[in-house]
Amino acid sequence: MADEMVLAAQRFINETYAGVSGIPQVTENGQTGWPTMYALTRCLQYELGITALSDTFGPTTLSTLTSRWPSINAATAPSANVVRIIQSGLYCKGYDGGGIDGVYSDRVSASVEQLKANAGVDSVYAGDAMVPKLFKALLNMDAYVTISGGSDTVRSIQQWMNSRYIGRSDFFVIPCDGYFSRDVQKALMFAIQYTIGLADGVANGVFGPATQAGIKANTLSVGSTGTWVQLFSAAMVFNQRSGVSFTSTFDDSLASAVRVFQDFVKISVTGKGDFQTWASLLVSTGDPSRQGTALDCVTSITANMAAGLKSLGYDTVGRYLCNVAGTDLNKMIQPGELDIVMGAGIRVFPIYQTYGGQASYFTYNQGKYDALSAIEWARYHGFKDGTRIYFAVDYDALDYEVTDNILPHFHGVHDTLTENSNYTVGVYGPRNICSRVSAAGYAGTSFVSDMSTGFSGNLGYPMPENWAFDQIATTTVGLGTEWLELDNDIASGRDTGQSSRNPGTAVDYPDVAFDTDQRDAMLADVQEYLTSIGVPESGGSSIFDDDEATEFANTTTEAFDVVVQADWLFTALARTLGLRKALIQAPVLWEIRKYNALDLAADAAVEAGLKDDSTTGLGQIYAWVAIDARNYCMQQGIINGTQLDPDDDLQSVWQSLHDDPVYNITTAAYLTLYNAYQLGDARPTTDIGEAETQALLARYNGTGDAAQAYGQSLIGLYRTLEKYYAPQRGQ
Amino acid sequence: MRRSAVSDTSSSLRGWAVCAAVNLLLGCVGAVPFGLTATFLLVHPLAGLGLMSRDPTDNDGVMPWLIVLTVLLGLFAALWIPANLLVRRTRGAALKHYWLVSTALVLLPTVLYGLAEL
């Protein structure tokens, strides 16, 4: 929503500083945002006579402002434009600026005093004058009132820190919005360092040796009072420990909350504010020198190593299910390794990580693919039902990326893993990702990449409630004559990994991803075959030809490309279900090519309530057929889920088939298995014969002569696809 | 009288020519709905009697056909009827059997297509 006075502020910038090099025009939309704040910062720098203008209100701006105009009020205002900048900032922050008239009026004075009170610095900066550090606070996007969902307790701590430490040279006004953030976390670290006695310029907000030494010298226990207790209780509040208030007295209640926290993060339960407790409250690693009982590594573990790790106290190891295609790093579980490790009494939890270092990787479809791939690899290694597989997010995803990318990705992972296997989902990543994915219900436990202390997803976020493994440090250990680099992990006991395995299973000559270099040749063969059976590139041979109705729908090329684009899904489904992907692709490609106005009309009739069901979506599947196929697969234990009701679920299944191509193709794959059952055949495998293949393709269309003709047409299409797929998979 | 008779004959010929042109042209457009109608008759009632075969992908029943044919034939009628009313009013008010002839003419392209397919 546009604010008239913010709009006026934007006009002031554009009109007053038009043509000034380094001050860009801002969009006049009446909405507060960083562009307007940056522009106001540049305007102030310009008024100060700084030549190198910058978005940042940095040391130069602050020192110049301090030396030139240390206190601005009605009596000392240096110019009308400087006052206008203050007035604009006030409006952008939601205060009354008294107009943008360049007059430091009573209304401006009142708003500045209000701002000081909200930020907790009114006792330090008494009066109505605008002072440099407050000016810096004015020209950013921080809020100084509790915002939606914020905590009043957190805000009171924020105000307390501002009031107490704003006089220190490296401490600046922090937001007072009721939210624990990385800036607030850093301010708390500064506060601790000042309390230790570190001088300005030495205190740096980093949990370094001097800070650690200072904390070790100030263990708190019941009866302790003063600033240290205030800082400690603030850290407890920031870590969302229930029942903790901001206090200067370490009482039994606080000690009790500390014990709960210590047990939660798996450190010694002392009830005291000791070093390990401070560390766990202040940095994501906690005390990084802690010896974990779990580890993860990219190196294959030998018998020697396993024995050595066991003697060091490790009883659980995380290992990778597979390598990353196109890389040289051989990080996956090696043949025989699980037997060696499990034989040494070490339990194993699997990790699935291929790419995953940037937001664009993470999508719903990628999540589905990753889940199917993880199932295949987990079965290959023999992991038993109930194993939790950790899917990795190995980068510092910003909160909006978690919303836009990570959550949909894990939605796909969760849906697919739970439908297609008895494995369960874990999430590996920074705290914020683990917490949000788990809160959405997509992961049961978290493997937290806490050793990335600088990640925005760790700073300012508490430990996920469902954490299973806490990755705190990389270290190298000597194990006899061998050295092993490993990540040292604290284990909570929520996931103990697997102590034994089944024999591994693998599909013979599984289909592989489509080789796009062969797209043109394969398309030409498909076109030639279809033309030979009376299905030209588009439409039909005459107005009396059935295929003429497809004239305005899909060409052979378009149908082919739809199938190629979904090849990732066909391939993954085929590998997971132990089928040939051409067996699923052939009918889907055919149905897309044959799609016509009648199909459109049939769907429209269903949507209008004139019909209950129709063949729909890419694979042109009836909802009742999909229900039968999915129910059959559930009954056979091929997939998991709740049995679908032919009446109650008909509409929702039809809608999914119609709207969701992934659901439709997946159903086509299940239908292939169901059709084999309907034919009285065994479940199809990758070495399926020609006659059985043709019968299955025919059954896709039903029974009778028409279906037999359908199978006759599709077996040629299947052969055409297989002509390319067989060599690609090494046959 | 002679001059008037010549004039009437000439006017009548012009009227039929316009009628033929309009209906043959519309007949080319109408080949789509007429062809589909013919296909529908072949693949549904006749296939139902076992006299013809039906495309296996045509498995949603009769209703989609009825919807599509109703729309196409309706659109065509909305074009054909006003066009012929206009021709008849301006060119051939006295033409006998106008609607019979125009119907035959508009179906002619479809029939010729069909014969060419045989």
mmCIF file of C-alpha atoms in Angstrom, chain A residues 94-214:
data_model
loop_
_atom_site.group_PDB
_atom_site.id
_atom_site.type_symbol
_atom_site.label_atom_id
_atom_site.label_comp_id
_atom_site.label_asym_id
_atom_site.label_seq_id
_atom_site.Cartn_x
_atom_site.Cartn_y
_atom_site.Cartn_z
ATOM 1 C CA GLY A 94 6.476 5.113 10.099
ATOM 2 C CA TYR A 95 6.871 8.234 12.236
ATOM 3 C CA ASP A 96 5.410 11.680 11.701
ATOM 4 C CA GLY A 97 7.983 13.851 9.956
ATOM 5 C CA GLY A 98 5.973 17.071 10.257
ATOM 6 C CA GLY A 99 5.935 17.413 6.496
ATOM 7 C CA ILE A 100 8.986 17.593 4.276
ATOM 8 C CA ASP A 101 9.488 21.299 4.639
ATOM 9 C CA GLY A 102 13.014 21.474 5.999
ATOM 10 C CA VAL A 103 11.850 22.770 9.374
ATOM 11 C CA TYR A 104 12.924 20.936 12.545
ATOM 12 C CA SER A 105 9.516 21.533 14.067
ATOM 13 C CA ASP A 106 7.984 20.334 17.314
ATOM 14 C CA ARG A 107 6.529 17.406 15.403
ATOM 15 C CA VAL A 108 9.978 16.356 14.220
ATOM 16 C CA SER A 109 11.301 16.731 17.779
ATOM 17 C CA ALA A 110 8.510 14.564 19.146
ATOM 18 C CA SER A 111 9.119 11.853 16.551
ATOM 19 C CA VAL A 112 12.855 11.790 17.179
ATOM 20 C CA GLU A 113 12.197 11.430 20.901
ATOM 21 C CA GLN A 114 9.755 8.631 20.176
ATOM 22 C CA LEU A 115 12.304 6.885 17.974
ATOM 23 C CA LYS A 116 14.895 7.102 20.747
ATOM 24 C CA ALA A 117 12.449 5.655 23.254
ATOM 25 C CA ASN A 118 11.497 2.806 20.933
ATOM 26 C CA ALA A 119 15.162 1.982 20.335
ATOM 27 C CA GLY A 120 15.862 2.128 24.057
ATOM 28 C CA VAL A 121 18.414 4.935 23.786
ATOM 29 C CA ASP A 122 16.326 7.803 25.192
ATOM 30 C CA SER A 123 18.227 7.765 28.461
ATOM 31 C CA VAL A 124 21.559 7.899 26.662
ATOM 32 C CA TYR A 125 20.552 10.437 24.042
ATOM 33 C CA ALA A 126 18.270 12.683 26.054
ATOM 34 C CA GLY A 127 16.394 15.439 24.268
ATOM 35 C CA ASP A 128 15.089 15.861 20.768
ATOM 36 C CA ALA A 129 18.337 16.090 18.799
ATOM 37 C CA MET A 130 19.196 13.727 15.977
ATOM 38 C CA VAL A 131 22.592 12.201 16.771
ATOM 39 C CA PRO A 132 24.892 10.277 14.379
ATOM 40 C CA LYS A 133 24.211 6.689 15.519
ATOM 41 C CA LEU A 134 20.479 7.371 15.567
ATOM 42 C CA PHE A 135 20.758 8.876 12.072
ATOM 43 C CA LYS A 136 22.401 5.638 10.939
ATOM 44 C CA ALA A 137 19.532 3.700 12.532
ATOM 45 C CA LEU A 138 17.036 6.009 10.822
ATOM 46 C CA LEU A 139 18.336 5.217 7.353
ATOM 47 C CA ASN A 140 17.981 1.430 7.372
ATOM 48 C CA MET A 141 15.080 -0.994 7.296
ATOM 49 C CA ASP A 142 15.233 -2.056 10.945
ATOM 50 C CA ALA A 143 12.074 -1.724 13.007
ATOM 51 C CA TYR A 144 12.045 -0.415 16.574
ATOM 52 C CA VAL A 145 8.604 -1.599 17.508
ATOM 53 C CA THR A 146 7.496 -5.208 17.924
ATOM 54 C CA ILE A 147 6.441 -6.520 14.551
ATOM 55 C CA SER A 148 3.988 -9.294 13.842
ATOM 56 C CA GLY A 149 5.035 -12.502 15.544
ATOM 57 C CA GLY A 150 7.828 -10.794 17.483
ATOM 58 C CA SER A 151 8.444 -11.301 21.170
ATOM 59 C CA ASP A 152 8.109 -8.463 23.666
ATOM 60 C CA THR A 153 10.725 -10.158 25.835
ATOM 61 C CA VAL A 154 13.190 -10.232 22.967
ATOM 62 C CA ARG A 155 12.408 -6.584 22.264
ATOM 63 C CA SER A 156 13.060 -5.621 25.862
ATOM 64 C CA ILE A 157 16.488 -7.290 25.626
ATOM 65 C CA GLN A 158 17.196 -5.488 22.366
ATOM 66 C CA GLN A 159 16.331 -2.161 23.983
ATOM 67 C CA TRP A 160 18.460 -3.027 27.010
ATOM 68 C CA MET A 161 21.489 -3.790 24.857
ATOM 69 C CA ASN A 162 21.020 -0.562 22.923
ATOM 70 C CA SER A 163 20.779 1.487 26.072
ATOM 71 C CA ARG A 164 23.721 -0.207 27.706
ATOM 72 C CA TYR A 165 26.209 -0.450 24.871
ATOM 73 C CA ILE A 166 25.350 2.288 22.361
ATOM 74 C CA GLY A 167 28.182 4.356 23.782
ATOM 75 C CA ARG A 168 30.760 1.820 22.620
ATOM 76 C CA SER A 169 32.330 2.771 19.317
ATOM 77 C CA ASP A 170 31.626 -0.500 17.460
ATOM 78 C CA PHE A 171 28.118 -0.980 18.798
ATOM 79 C CA PHE A 172 25.301 0.455 16.742
ATOM 80 C CA VAL A 173 21.574 0.625 17.318
ATOM 81 C CA ILE A 174 20.118 -2.823 16.746
ATOM 82 C CA PRO A 175 16.500 -3.459 15.744
ATOM 83 C CA CYS A 176 13.944 -3.639 18.517
ATOM 84 C CA ASP A 177 11.408 -5.705 16.620
ATOM 85 C CA GLY A 178 11.136 -8.699 18.915
ATOM 86 C CA TYR A 179 13.037 -11.002 16.556
ATOM 87 C CA PHE A 180 16.332 -12.769 17.122
ATOM 88 C CA SER A 181 18.427 -12.236 13.999
ATOM 89 C CA ARG A 182 22.061 -12.415 12.978
ATOM 90 C CA ASP A 183 22.516 -8.700 13.837
ATOM 91 C CA VAL A 184 21.081 -9.280 17.284
ATOM 92 C CA GLN A 185 23.262 -12.356 17.714
ATOM 93 C CA LYS A 186 26.320 -10.322 16.826
ATOM 94 C CA ALA A 187 25.274 -7.517 19.178
ATOM 95 C CA LEU A 188 24.981 -10.049 22.000
ATOM 96 C CA MET A 189 28.513 -11.208 21.262
ATOM 97 C CA PHE A 190 29.745 -7.599 21.410
ATOM 98 C CA ALA A 191 27.910 -7.134 24.696
ATOM 99 C CA ILE A 192 29.632 -10.199 26.150
ATOM 100 C CA GLN A 193 33.009 -8.981 24.945
ATOM 101 C CA TYR A 194 32.445 -5.551 26.489
ATOM 102 C CA THR A 195 31.409 -7.242 29.731
ATOM 103 C CA ILE A 196 34.580 -9.320 29.668
ATOM 104 C CA GLY A 197 36.421 -6.060 29.378
ATOM 105 C CA LEU A 198 37.606 -6.089 25.800
ATOM 106 C CA ALA A 199 38.403 -2.596 24.571
ATOM 107 C CA ASP A 200 36.837 -0.788 21.644
ATOM 108 C CA GLY A 201 38.603 -1.948 18.541
ATOM 109 C CA VAL A 202 39.421 -5.294 20.148
ATOM 110 C CA ALA A 203 35.853 -6.452 20.565
ATOM 111 C CA ASN A 204 34.753 -7.737 17.191
ATOM 112 C CA GLY A 205 31.635 -9.835 17.701
ATOM 113 C CA VAL A 206 33.486 -13.073 16.980
ATOM 114 C CA PHE A 207 33.511 -16.038 19.342
ATOM 115 C CA GLY A 208 37.307 -16.099 19.467
ATOM 116 C CA PRO A 209 39.873 -17.212 22.046
ATOM 117 C CA ALA A 210 39.645 -14.082 24.214
ATOM 118 C CA THR A 211 35.871 -14.308 24.370
ATOM 119 C CA GLN A 212 36.005 -17.999 25.175
ATOM 120 C CA ALA A 213 38.547 -17.377 27.911
ATOM 121 C CA GLY A 214 36.403 -14.619 29.367
#
